Short mmCIF file of C-alpha atoms and ligand atoms in Angstrom, two decimals:
data_model
loop_
_atom_site.label_atom_id
_atom_site.label_comp_id
_atom_site.label_asym_id
_atom_site.label_seq_id
_atom_site.Cartn_x
_atom_site.Cartn_y
_atom_site.Cartn_z
CA MET A 12 190.00 208.42 52.14
CA ALA A 13 187.90 209.44 55.08
CA SER A 14 187.48 213.15 55.66
CA THR A 15 189.70 214.72 58.33
CA ASN A 16 186.61 216.20 59.85
CA PRO A 17 184.20 213.32 59.96
CA SER A 18 180.71 214.23 60.94
CA THR A 19 178.27 211.67 62.16
CA TYR A 20 174.59 210.98 61.97
CA ALA A 21 174.47 213.08 65.12
CA ASP A 22 174.37 215.92 62.53
CA HIS A 23 170.65 215.39 62.65
CA GLY A 24 170.39 215.82 66.35
CA SER A 25 170.63 212.15 67.24
CA PRO A 26 173.48 210.65 69.23
CA GLU A 27 176.03 208.74 67.19
CA GLY A 28 175.39 205.02 67.40
CA ASP A 29 171.72 205.48 68.19
CA PRO A 30 170.01 202.85 66.00
CA ASP A 31 167.06 205.18 65.54
CA ALA A 32 169.16 208.20 64.51
CA GLY A 33 167.47 210.13 61.70
CA ARG A 34 164.73 207.52 61.41
CA GLY A 35 162.06 208.45 58.88
CA ARG A 36 164.21 211.16 57.31
CA LEU A 37 164.07 211.29 53.51
CA GLY A 38 166.56 212.14 50.80
CA VAL A 39 165.53 212.48 47.15
CA GLY A 40 167.81 212.59 44.10
CA ARG A 41 167.10 212.90 40.39
CA ALA A 42 168.96 212.26 37.17
CA HIS A 43 168.03 211.50 33.57
CA GLY A 44 168.89 209.22 30.68
CA LYS A 45 171.49 209.91 28.02
CA VAL A 46 172.15 208.96 24.46
CA ILE A 47 175.57 208.69 22.85
CA LEU A 48 175.65 210.60 19.59
CA LEU A 49 179.07 209.39 18.50
CA GLY A 50 182.16 207.72 19.93
CA GLU A 51 180.98 204.89 22.19
CA HIS A 52 183.57 202.18 22.88
CA ALA A 53 186.36 204.28 21.34
CA VAL A 54 185.86 206.63 24.32
CA VAL A 55 186.94 203.80 26.64
CA TYR A 56 190.33 203.94 24.85
CA GLY A 57 190.73 207.70 25.08
CA ALA A 58 188.84 208.97 22.00
CA PRO A 59 186.49 211.93 22.40
CA ALA A 60 182.75 211.18 22.31
CA LEU A 61 179.55 213.19 22.01
CA ALA A 62 176.51 212.55 24.19
CA MET A 63 173.22 214.22 24.91
CA PRO A 64 170.91 214.13 27.93
CA VAL A 65 167.43 212.65 27.43
CA SER A 66 165.43 214.77 29.82
CA GLN A 67 162.14 212.91 29.38
CA LEU A 68 163.67 209.68 30.73
CA THR A 69 164.04 210.33 34.43
CA ALA A 70 165.40 208.40 37.39
CA THR A 71 164.36 209.36 40.90
CA VAL A 72 165.73 207.68 44.01
CA THR A 73 164.16 208.23 47.41
CA VAL A 74 166.00 207.03 50.51
CA ARG A 75 164.23 206.72 53.82
CA ARG A 76 166.22 205.99 56.96
CA CYS A 77 164.87 203.31 59.20
CA SER A 78 166.01 202.05 62.58
CA CYS A 79 168.92 199.66 62.49
CA PRO A 80 168.29 196.16 63.80
CA ASP A 81 170.94 194.60 66.02
CA GLY A 82 174.16 193.80 64.23
CA SER A 83 176.95 195.89 62.82
CA ALA A 84 176.47 195.96 59.01
CA ASP A 85 174.66 198.58 56.93
CA GLN A 86 171.20 197.43 55.92
CA LEU A 87 169.72 198.54 52.64
CA SER A 88 166.49 197.28 51.18
CA PHE A 89 165.53 198.05 47.59
CA ALA A 90 162.17 198.53 45.97
CA VAL A 91 161.11 199.64 42.53
CA ALA A 92 158.28 202.11 41.97
CA GLY A 93 155.66 201.73 39.28
CA SER A 94 153.62 198.75 38.16
CA GLY A 95 155.36 196.72 35.47
CA ALA A 96 158.70 198.34 36.31
CA ALA A 97 161.72 196.10 35.81
CA PRO A 98 163.14 194.80 39.10
CA VAL A 99 166.41 196.23 40.36
CA THR A 100 168.97 193.66 39.18
CA PRO A 101 171.48 192.12 41.63
CA LEU A 102 174.23 193.93 39.70
CA ALA A 103 172.43 197.25 40.19
CA THR A 104 171.89 196.61 43.89
CA ASP A 105 175.55 195.60 44.27
CA GLY A 106 176.47 198.87 42.57
CA LEU A 107 174.21 200.85 44.91
CA ARG A 108 175.60 199.05 47.98
CA ARG A 109 179.13 199.82 46.84
CA LEU A 110 178.06 203.39 46.31
CA VAL A 111 176.84 203.74 49.91
CA ALA A 112 180.14 202.34 51.21
CA GLU A 113 182.09 204.80 49.03
CA PHE A 114 179.76 207.62 50.04
CA LYS A 115 180.53 207.00 53.72
CA GLU A 116 184.24 206.80 53.05
CA LYS A 117 184.33 209.97 50.93
CA THR A 118 182.14 212.09 53.16
CA GLY A 119 183.53 210.79 56.42
CA ALA A 120 180.04 209.81 57.58
CA VAL A 121 180.34 207.18 60.28
CA GLY A 122 177.89 204.78 61.82
CA ARG A 123 175.53 202.34 60.21
CA VAL A 124 173.23 203.19 57.34
CA CYS A 125 169.89 201.44 57.52
CA ALA A 126 167.56 202.66 54.83
CA GLY A 127 164.92 201.74 52.31
CA VAL A 128 165.88 202.75 48.78
CA LEU A 129 163.01 203.35 46.34
CA VAL A 130 164.09 203.45 42.71
CA ASP A 131 161.69 205.05 40.24
CA CYS A 132 163.36 204.73 36.87
CA ALA A 133 161.67 205.52 33.56
CA ILE A 134 164.86 204.63 31.67
CA PRO A 135 164.64 201.14 30.19
CA GLN A 136 167.50 198.91 31.34
CA GLY A 137 169.98 197.35 28.92
CA ARG A 138 169.20 199.83 26.14
CA GLY A 139 172.33 202.00 26.27
CA LEU A 140 170.31 204.90 27.66
CA GLY A 141 172.25 205.29 30.88
CA SER A 142 169.85 203.65 33.34
CA SER A 143 172.59 202.35 35.68
CA ALA A 144 174.48 205.67 35.78
CA ALA A 145 171.27 207.69 36.19
CA CYS A 146 170.14 205.48 39.09
CA ALA A 147 173.57 205.74 40.71
CA ARG A 148 173.62 209.53 40.27
CA ALA A 149 170.09 209.86 41.69
CA ALA A 150 171.12 207.64 44.63
CA VAL A 151 174.25 209.72 45.34
CA LEU A 152 172.15 212.90 45.38
CA ALA A 153 169.52 211.23 47.58
CA PHE A 154 172.13 210.10 50.14
CA ALA A 155 173.77 213.52 50.03
CA GLU A 156 170.43 215.10 50.88
CA LEU A 157 169.72 212.52 53.56
CA PHE A 158 173.03 213.31 55.27
CA ASP A 159 173.09 217.05 54.55
CA ARG A 160 176.28 216.76 52.48
CA ARG A 161 177.10 219.24 49.74
CA LEU A 162 179.01 217.27 47.14
CA ASP A 163 180.76 219.07 44.33
CA ALA A 164 180.49 217.85 40.72
CA LYS A 165 183.74 215.89 40.94
CA GLU A 166 182.68 214.09 44.11
CA VAL A 167 179.34 213.13 42.54
CA PHE A 168 181.14 211.95 39.39
CA ASP A 169 183.61 209.82 41.36
CA LEU A 170 180.85 208.15 43.33
CA VAL A 171 178.76 207.41 40.24
CA GLN A 172 181.87 206.08 38.50
CA ALA A 173 182.59 203.67 41.35
CA SER A 174 179.15 202.17 40.86
CA GLU A 175 179.45 202.23 37.06
CA THR A 176 182.77 200.40 37.11
CA LEU A 177 181.06 197.60 38.97
CA ALA A 178 178.13 197.58 36.52
CA HIS A 179 180.11 197.91 33.26
CA GLY A 180 183.57 196.71 34.09
CA ARG A 181 185.77 199.18 32.25
CA SER A 182 183.89 202.46 32.04
CA SER A 183 184.92 205.77 30.47
CA GLY A 184 182.76 207.99 32.69
CA ILE A 185 180.70 209.42 29.85
CA ASP A 186 177.44 208.00 31.26
CA ALA A 187 178.26 209.29 34.74
CA LEU A 188 178.57 212.83 33.36
CA ALA A 189 175.88 212.84 30.66
CA THR A 190 173.17 211.64 33.06
CA GLY A 191 173.65 214.88 35.01
CA ALA A 192 174.28 217.27 32.10
CA THR A 193 171.56 219.59 30.83
CA TYR A 194 173.16 220.08 27.41
CA PRO A 195 174.98 218.02 24.76
CA ILE A 196 178.57 217.31 25.78
CA LEU A 197 181.92 216.56 24.19
CA PHE A 198 183.54 214.13 26.60
CA ARG A 199 187.15 213.12 26.79
CA ALA A 200 189.21 211.49 29.51
CA GLY A 201 186.87 212.27 32.38
CA THR A 202 186.05 215.87 31.46
CA ALA A 203 183.28 217.36 29.36
CA ARG A 204 182.52 220.63 27.65
CA GLU A 205 179.22 221.94 26.38
CA LEU A 206 178.58 221.49 22.67
CA PRO A 207 176.59 223.87 20.52
CA SER A 208 173.31 222.35 19.30
CA LEU A 209 171.73 221.97 15.92
CA ASP A 210 168.12 222.91 15.23
CA GLY A 211 167.60 219.22 14.49
CA VAL A 212 165.65 216.63 16.37
CA CYS A 213 167.03 213.25 17.39
CA VAL A 214 164.87 210.17 17.24
CA ILE A 215 165.86 207.24 19.42
CA ALA A 216 164.42 203.81 18.69
CA ASP A 217 164.53 200.80 20.99
CA SER A 218 165.14 197.57 19.08
CA GLY A 219 163.20 195.76 21.82
CA VAL A 220 166.19 193.55 22.60
CA GLY A 221 168.45 194.32 25.54
CA GLY A 222 172.23 194.34 25.25
CA SER A 223 174.71 194.17 28.11
CA THR A 224 177.20 197.04 28.05
CA LYS A 225 179.46 195.00 30.30
CA ASP A 226 179.53 192.10 27.79
CA ALA A 227 180.00 194.49 24.86
CA VAL A 228 182.91 196.33 26.50
CA GLU A 229 184.49 192.98 27.38
CA MET A 230 183.99 191.63 23.84
CA VAL A 231 185.71 194.70 22.36
CA ARG A 232 188.51 194.45 24.91
CA ARG A 233 189.21 190.83 23.93
CA LYS A 234 189.20 191.72 20.20
CA PHE A 235 191.64 194.54 20.74
CA GLU A 236 193.83 192.40 22.96
CA ARG A 237 194.26 190.05 20.00
CA ASN A 238 194.72 192.87 17.48
CA ALA A 239 196.35 196.08 18.68
CA ASP A 240 196.37 197.52 15.14
CA ALA A 241 192.60 197.18 14.93
CA GLN A 242 192.29 199.09 18.22
CA ALA A 243 194.56 201.89 17.03
CA GLU A 244 192.71 202.18 13.72
CA PHE A 245 189.27 202.19 15.35
CA VAL A 246 190.28 204.83 17.89
CA ARG A 247 191.93 206.95 15.19
CA ARG A 248 188.90 206.87 12.90
CA VAL A 249 186.35 207.49 15.64
CA SER A 250 188.45 210.32 17.11
CA SER A 251 188.49 211.99 13.71
CA LEU A 252 184.71 211.52 13.35
CA ALA A 253 184.09 212.92 16.84
CA ARG A 254 186.24 216.00 16.28
CA GLY A 255 184.60 216.55 12.89
CA ALA A 256 181.14 216.14 14.40
CA ALA A 257 181.87 218.72 17.12
CA ASP A 258 182.98 221.09 14.37
CA ASP A 259 179.81 220.36 12.37
CA LEU A 260 177.73 221.33 15.40
CA ALA A 261 179.67 224.56 15.82
CA HIS A 262 178.98 225.47 12.17
CA GLY A 263 175.41 224.16 11.89
CA ARG A 264 176.33 221.50 9.30
CA SER A 265 173.59 219.00 10.07
CA GLY A 266 174.06 216.99 6.85
CA ASP A 267 177.77 216.41 7.54
CA PHE A 268 177.01 215.62 11.16
CA GLY A 269 174.47 212.99 10.06
CA ALA A 270 176.92 211.43 7.60
CA ARG A 271 179.45 211.01 10.42
CA LEU A 272 176.84 209.23 12.54
CA THR A 273 176.28 206.71 9.75
CA GLU A 274 180.02 206.25 9.27
CA ASN A 275 180.39 205.61 13.00
CA HIS A 276 177.62 202.99 12.74
CA ARG A 277 179.65 201.13 10.09
CA LEU A 278 182.70 201.06 12.34
CA LEU A 279 180.68 199.75 15.29
CA ARG A 280 178.94 197.17 13.09
CA ASP A 281 182.31 195.96 11.80
CA LEU A 282 183.31 195.34 15.41
CA GLY A 283 180.28 193.05 15.78
CA LEU A 284 178.34 195.43 18.04
CA SER A 285 175.21 195.85 15.91
CA THR A 286 172.39 193.38 15.37
CA ASP A 287 170.12 192.60 12.40
CA ARG A 288 167.28 194.47 14.10
CA ILE A 289 169.39 197.56 14.69
CA ASP A 290 170.72 197.47 11.11
CA ALA A 291 167.13 197.26 9.85
CA LEU A 292 166.19 200.30 11.97
CA VAL A 293 169.21 202.23 10.70
CA ASP A 294 168.21 201.44 7.09
CA ALA A 295 164.59 202.44 7.78
CA ALA A 296 165.64 205.76 9.33
CA LEU A 297 167.89 206.61 6.39
CA ALA A 298 165.17 205.61 3.89
CA ALA A 299 162.75 207.92 5.73
CA GLY A 300 165.07 210.88 5.28
CA GLY A 301 167.17 210.70 8.46
CA LEU A 302 170.36 212.70 7.99
CA GLY A 303 172.35 209.87 9.55
CA ALA A 304 171.74 206.90 11.81
CA LYS A 305 173.66 204.57 14.09
CA ILE A 306 173.52 202.17 16.96
CA SER A 307 173.94 204.00 20.27
CA GLY A 308 175.47 202.91 23.57
CA GLY A 309 177.06 199.59 24.41
CA GLY A 310 175.40 197.70 21.55
CA LEU A 311 174.68 193.96 21.10
CA GLY A 312 171.05 195.15 21.13
CA GLY A 313 169.57 198.25 22.67
CA CYS A 314 168.85 201.43 20.76
CA MET A 315 169.69 203.29 17.59
CA ILE A 316 169.64 207.03 17.02
CA THR A 317 168.89 209.11 13.95
CA LEU A 318 168.84 212.81 13.21
CA ALA A 319 165.88 214.55 11.58
CA GLY A 320 166.28 218.01 10.11
CA GLU A 321 162.94 219.19 11.53
CA PRO A 322 160.08 217.95 13.76
CA ARG A 323 157.71 217.11 10.88
CA GLN A 324 160.32 214.83 9.36
CA ALA A 325 160.84 213.25 12.77
CA GLN A 326 157.17 212.15 12.68
CA ASP A 327 157.70 210.30 9.38
CA ILE A 328 160.85 208.71 10.71
CA VAL A 329 159.06 207.58 13.88
CA ARG A 330 156.33 205.94 11.79
CA ARG A 331 158.85 204.14 9.58
CA LEU A 332 160.86 202.99 12.60
CA HIS A 333 157.77 201.42 14.16
CA GLU A 334 156.95 199.72 10.83
CA ALA A 335 160.51 198.38 10.83
CA GLY A 336 160.04 196.84 14.29
CA ALA A 337 160.98 199.54 16.82
CA ALA A 338 159.54 198.65 20.22
CA GLN A 339 159.55 202.27 21.42
CA THR A 340 160.72 205.63 20.13
CA TRP A 341 161.60 208.96 21.73
CA VAL A 342 161.88 212.31 19.99
CA VAL A 343 164.52 214.49 21.64
CA PRO A 344 165.17 218.03 20.40
CA MET A 345 168.86 218.92 20.62
CA GLY A 346 169.67 221.72 23.02
CA ARG A 347 169.73 222.80 26.63
CA PHE A 348 166.96 222.03 29.09
CA ALA A 349 166.14 223.53 32.44
CA ARG A 350 167.58 221.63 35.41
CA HIS A 351 165.12 219.43 37.27
CA GLY A 352 164.49 220.36 40.83
CA ASP A 353 167.43 218.79 42.59
C1 LIG B 679 178.20 203.15 27.22
O1 LIG B 679 177.14 204.08 27.25
C2 LIG B 679 179.35 203.70 26.45
C3 LIG B 679 180.55 202.75 26.32
O2 LIG B 679 181.52 203.46 25.55
C4 LIG B 679 181.12 202.39 27.66
C5 LIG B 679 181.75 203.56 28.37
O3 LIG B 679 182.15 204.52 27.74
O4 LIG B 679 181.87 203.48 29.60
C6 LIG B 679 180.22 201.48 25.57
#
């Protein structure tokens, strides 16, 4: 719905309709990656899930307005920063285009948007680390800055979700929230609360093989369509694990928390979401003393996560994960981090 008080690009001192309005003006937005600790897929069906921001994996989007050529449509061009960076996929650009259309509708901004969008994303794509949601969130914040709009948390969430639904099909909203959170969250049905943290350190390992969240969500949907009992049982068991895990965090029970991660891995593997590589990484992490380990995110490839009791143990786990074929690893202490400058 358009705002009842639509403002125009004339906000910036240029007459509405002027193709050069705001030309050269910049907006910058930032977000970060996320990792799902427990509850992926079940969360799409209403189960609670736990996720954590990965502050070292950042996404920055810079939008620069340019003059609009003749014609009536918005014009967006996309570029990716950094040598060797993965190109912005057509799906991602479709999501960002949709996002601009929704942004205009929600904020009541009128007129054409002609802009160059520079995406600088350190979050590997197709690894379940929230790259699409983080890029969308960074883009929303960049456009909000460009057009001097103060969006509240719900408005940002709704805009990111619109883009995520295009990217993932059915989408719970956990990525849209976790990529902007500065602390671990317990997510359920579109809302999140802060979770207490353990002293532990999470290690994330990339299997080196991408997995499509959209395909994974669709695969699970088809399975459950054929077998409603399997859906109910999966959601029941994961809900119980997620509630137990939140309780473990509240009481500092890292061993129990780890065991629930591994149990969640078994449930996801039984649904066909894991791969031989991920299973090998899970086994390696447990053999190296990880308190628990599981695939994380959409699955069918991507990343696994394990919990180390302390940083020194995390080093051993990292070494063993690389020996077992991990393409990349990240060590992420659990806890709150300071907000980045946006
Ligand atoms: C993706 O990070 C998590 C999934 O549960 C999908 C979603 O919740 O939108 C697989």
